[in-house]
């Protein structure tokens, strides 16, 4: 039943990418990159803004991949990612690119390459809001299609990720304590005792920071709270910047309340694993089965 439920989870459409490397010093129509007002605002040391969201038409759907695009300029924050005088930019569409129009195309074919450039044109137009001469300045560019997104990132049908609507709850998501608000994404536990999951299909959701956080949550879930506190204490001593992480004297009250309940019974070691059926499997047999 769980497997069948997971097989019908809602998902966003596919996503289209454009990766660009530009020469900031190149003179195009008498201007270097820094001569553009929009670029100067983006790289201003006080209000530095490497992330931009572009909507072509507010009357159209935000799920329309030819309407909503975003781009990020990591080299504004970290100059080590490219040579001096250059910048790298990642432009991407909303998670609404239709996969169906791509699946009949053969990657590498002339038809496929032409369609990539056609669909990717809106990404260039989004970037041109900040860099009007981006195409002339580009030393390298590549369009990442939904087929590439699917192949290189193992995303089924090139999807951007799970699509839980606001106010709805995923299977086995649970509720926030003391409120009727459902988690929009599944949490890390499963109906199978001892089996945890993590990634952007789980709480807290889509994106690298969220996916990494789900891994941290899973790791923390399988250890005793005493280990959590010890790690916080160790980190707090490494640098004054992290001093605020120290649990302080209240840790002893917290330990007394929750230490005996962590980790959850089905996640504790001890030589035996209790599956949902109630039968006992030795740790040795469990490890052998996993191999």
mmCIF file with all atom_site columns, C-alpha atoms in Angstrom, residues 13-20 49-56 62-74 88-97 119-128 142-146 149 153 158-161 206-209:
data_model
loop_
_atom_site.group_PDB
_atom_site.id
_atom_site.type_symbol
_atom_site.label_atom_id
_atom_site.label_alt_id
_atom_site.label_comp_id
_atom_site.label_asym_id
_atom_site.label_entity_id
_atom_site.label_seq_id
_atom_site.pdbx_PDB_ins_code
_atom_site.Cartn_x
_atom_site.Cartn_y
_atom_site.Cartn_z
_atom_site.occupancy
_atom_site.B_iso_or_equiv
_atom_site.pdbx_formal_charge
_atom_site.auth_seq_id
_atom_site.auth_comp_id
_atom_site.auth_asym_id
_atom_site.auth_atom_id
_atom_site.pdbx_PDB_model_num
ATOM 1  C CA . UNK A 1 13  ? 6.877  19.728 -14.410 1.00 0.00 ? 13  UNK A CA 1
ATOM 2  C CA . UNK A 1 14  ? 10.379 19.601 -15.839 1.00 0.00 ? 14  UNK A CA 1
ATOM 3  C CA . UNK A 1 15  ? 13.012 22.333 -15.642 1.00 0.00 ? 15  UNK A CA 1
ATOM 4  C CA . UNK A 1 16  ? 15.229 24.019 -18.224 1.00 0.00 ? 16  UNK A CA 1
ATOM 5  C CA . UNK A 1 17  ? 18.731 25.367 -17.455 1.00 0.00 ? 17  UNK A CA 1
ATOM 6  C CA . UNK A 1 18  ? 21.158 27.802 -19.058 1.00 0.00 ? 18  UNK A CA 1
ATOM 7  C CA . UNK A 1 19  ? 24.770 27.953 -17.858 1.00 0.00 ? 19  UNK A CA 1
ATOM 8  C CA . UNK A 1 20  ? 26.752 30.974 -19.044 1.00 0.00 ? 20  UNK A CA 1
ATOM 9  C CA . UNK A 1 49  ? 22.258 40.701 -4.981  1.00 0.00 ? 49  UNK A CA 1
ATOM 10 C CA . UNK A 1 50  ? 23.346 37.586 -6.871  1.00 0.00 ? 50  UNK A CA 1
ATOM 11 C CA . UNK A 1 51  ? 19.793 36.160 -7.158  1.00 0.00 ? 51  UNK A CA 1
ATOM 12 C CA . UNK A 1 52  ? 17.139 37.488 -9.524  1.00 0.00 ? 52  UNK A CA 1
ATOM 13 C CA . UNK A 1 53  ? 13.573 36.474 -10.384 1.00 0.00 ? 53  UNK A CA 1
ATOM 14 C CA . UNK A 1 54  ? 12.146 37.582 -13.732 1.00 0.00 ? 54  UNK A CA 1
ATOM 15 C CA . UNK A 1 55  ? 8.443  37.512 -14.636 1.00 0.00 ? 55  UNK A CA 1
ATOM 16 C CA . UNK A 1 56  ? 7.719  38.303 -18.279 1.00 0.00 ? 56  UNK A CA 1
ATOM 17 C CA . UNK A 1 62  ? 3.899  31.373 -12.607 1.00 0.00 ? 62  UNK A CA 1
ATOM 18 C CA . UNK A 1 63  ? 4.133  27.697 -13.612 1.00 0.00 ? 63  UNK A CA 1
ATOM 19 C CA . UNK A 1 64  ? 4.676  28.705 -17.243 1.00 0.00 ? 64  UNK A CA 1
ATOM 20 C CA . UNK A 1 65  ? 8.364  28.019 -17.878 1.00 0.00 ? 65  UNK A CA 1
ATOM 21 C CA . UNK A 1 66  ? 8.339  30.606 -20.680 1.00 0.00 ? 66  UNK A CA 1
ATOM 22 C CA . UNK A 1 67  ? 7.158  33.236 -18.213 1.00 0.00 ? 67  UNK A CA 1
ATOM 23 C CA . UNK A 1 68  ? 8.925  32.810 -14.855 1.00 0.00 ? 68  UNK A CA 1
ATOM 24 C CA . UNK A 1 69  ? 12.720 32.456 -14.803 1.00 0.00 ? 69  UNK A CA 1
ATOM 25 C CA . UNK A 1 70  ? 15.414 32.897 -12.181 1.00 0.00 ? 70  UNK A CA 1
ATOM 26 C CA . UNK A 1 71  ? 19.141 33.388 -12.374 1.00 0.00 ? 71  UNK A CA 1
ATOM 27 C CA . UNK A 1 72  ? 21.971 33.257 -9.871  1.00 0.00 ? 72  UNK A CA 1
ATOM 28 C CA . UNK A 1 73  ? 25.487 34.705 -10.162 1.00 0.00 ? 73  UNK A CA 1
ATOM 29 C CA . UNK A 1 74  ? 27.719 32.751 -7.734  1.00 0.00 ? 74  UNK A CA 1
ATOM 30 C CA . UNK A 1 88  ? 29.476 32.545 -14.230 1.00 0.00 ? 88  UNK A CA 1
ATOM 31 C CA . UNK A 1 89  ? 25.686 32.528 -14.227 1.00 0.00 ? 89  UNK A CA 1
ATOM 32 C CA . UNK A 1 90  ? 23.016 29.869 -13.830 1.00 0.00 ? 90  UNK A CA 1
ATOM 33 C CA . UNK A 1 91  ? 19.619 30.672 -15.356 1.00 0.00 ? 91  UNK A CA 1
ATOM 34 C CA . UNK A 1 92  ? 16.651 28.334 -14.960 1.00 0.00 ? 92  UNK A CA 1
ATOM 35 C CA . UNK A 1 93  ? 12.962 28.173 -15.711 1.00 0.00 ? 93  UNK A CA 1
ATOM 36 C CA . UNK A 1 94  ? 10.076 27.509 -13.365 1.00 0.00 ? 94  UNK A CA 1
ATOM 37 C CA . UNK A 1 95  ? 9.269  23.874 -12.738 1.00 0.00 ? 95  UNK A CA 1
ATOM 38 C CA . UNK A 1 96  ? 6.667  23.853 -15.472 1.00 0.00 ? 96  UNK A CA 1
ATOM 39 C CA . UNK A 1 97  ? 8.577  22.918 -18.617 1.00 0.00 ? 97  UNK A CA 1
ATOM 40 C CA . UNK A 1 119 ? 13.186 26.928 -25.619 1.00 0.00 ? 119 UNK A CA 1
ATOM 41 C CA . UNK A 1 120 ? 16.281 28.399 -23.999 1.00 0.00 ? 120 UNK A CA 1
ATOM 42 C CA . UNK A 1 121 ? 15.829 31.785 -25.656 1.00 0.00 ? 121 UNK A CA 1
ATOM 43 C CA . UNK A 1 122 ? 13.541 32.928 -22.804 1.00 0.00 ? 122 UNK A CA 1
ATOM 44 C CA . UNK A 1 123 ? 16.380 32.256 -20.356 1.00 0.00 ? 123 UNK A CA 1
ATOM 45 C CA . UNK A 1 124 ? 18.661 34.575 -22.305 1.00 0.00 ? 124 UNK A CA 1
ATOM 46 C CA . UNK A 1 125 ? 15.931 37.238 -22.294 1.00 0.00 ? 125 UNK A CA 1
ATOM 47 C CA . UNK A 1 126 ? 15.611 36.909 -18.506 1.00 0.00 ? 126 UNK A CA 1
ATOM 48 C CA . UNK A 1 127 ? 19.371 37.385 -18.090 1.00 0.00 ? 127 UNK A CA 1
ATOM 49 C CA . UNK A 1 128 ? 19.334 40.392 -20.400 1.00 0.00 ? 128 UNK A CA 1
ATOM 50 C CA . UNK A 1 142 ? 25.138 25.397 -22.569 1.00 0.00 ? 142 UNK A CA 1
ATOM 51 C CA . UNK A 1 143 ? 21.407 24.703 -22.313 1.00 0.00 ? 143 UNK A CA 1
ATOM 52 C CA . UNK A 1 144 ? 20.399 21.885 -19.976 1.00 0.00 ? 144 UNK A CA 1
ATOM 53 C CA . UNK A 1 145 ? 17.185 20.272 -21.207 1.00 0.00 ? 145 UNK A CA 1
ATOM 54 C CA . UNK A 1 146 ? 14.708 18.252 -19.129 1.00 0.00 ? 146 UNK A CA 1
ATOM 55 C CA . UNK A 1 149 ? 18.167 17.064 -15.979 1.00 0.00 ? 149 UNK A CA 1
ATOM 56 C CA . UNK A 1 153 ? 20.454 14.258 -11.767 1.00 0.00 ? 153 UNK A CA 1
ATOM 57 C CA . UNK A 1 158 ? 13.170 15.838 -15.533 1.00 0.00 ? 158 UNK A CA 1
ATOM 58 C CA . UNK A 1 159 ? 10.930 17.033 -12.712 1.00 0.00 ? 159 UNK A CA 1
ATOM 59 C CA . UNK A 1 160 ? 11.847 19.984 -10.524 1.00 0.00 ? 160 UNK A CA 1
ATOM 60 C CA . UNK A 1 161 ? 10.589 18.064 -7.517  1.00 0.00 ? 161 UNK A CA 1
ATOM 61 C CA . UNK A 1 206 ? 13.105 21.084 -2.686  1.00 0.00 ? 206 UNK A CA 1
ATOM 62 C CA . UNK A 1 207 ? 16.546 22.658 -3.097  1.00 0.00 ? 207 UNK A CA 1
ATOM 63 C CA . UNK A 1 208 ? 20.093 21.907 -1.979  1.00 0.00 ? 208 UNK A CA 1
ATOM 64 C CA . UNK A 1 209 ? 19.803 23.519 1.499   1.00 0.00 ? 209 UNK A CA 1
#
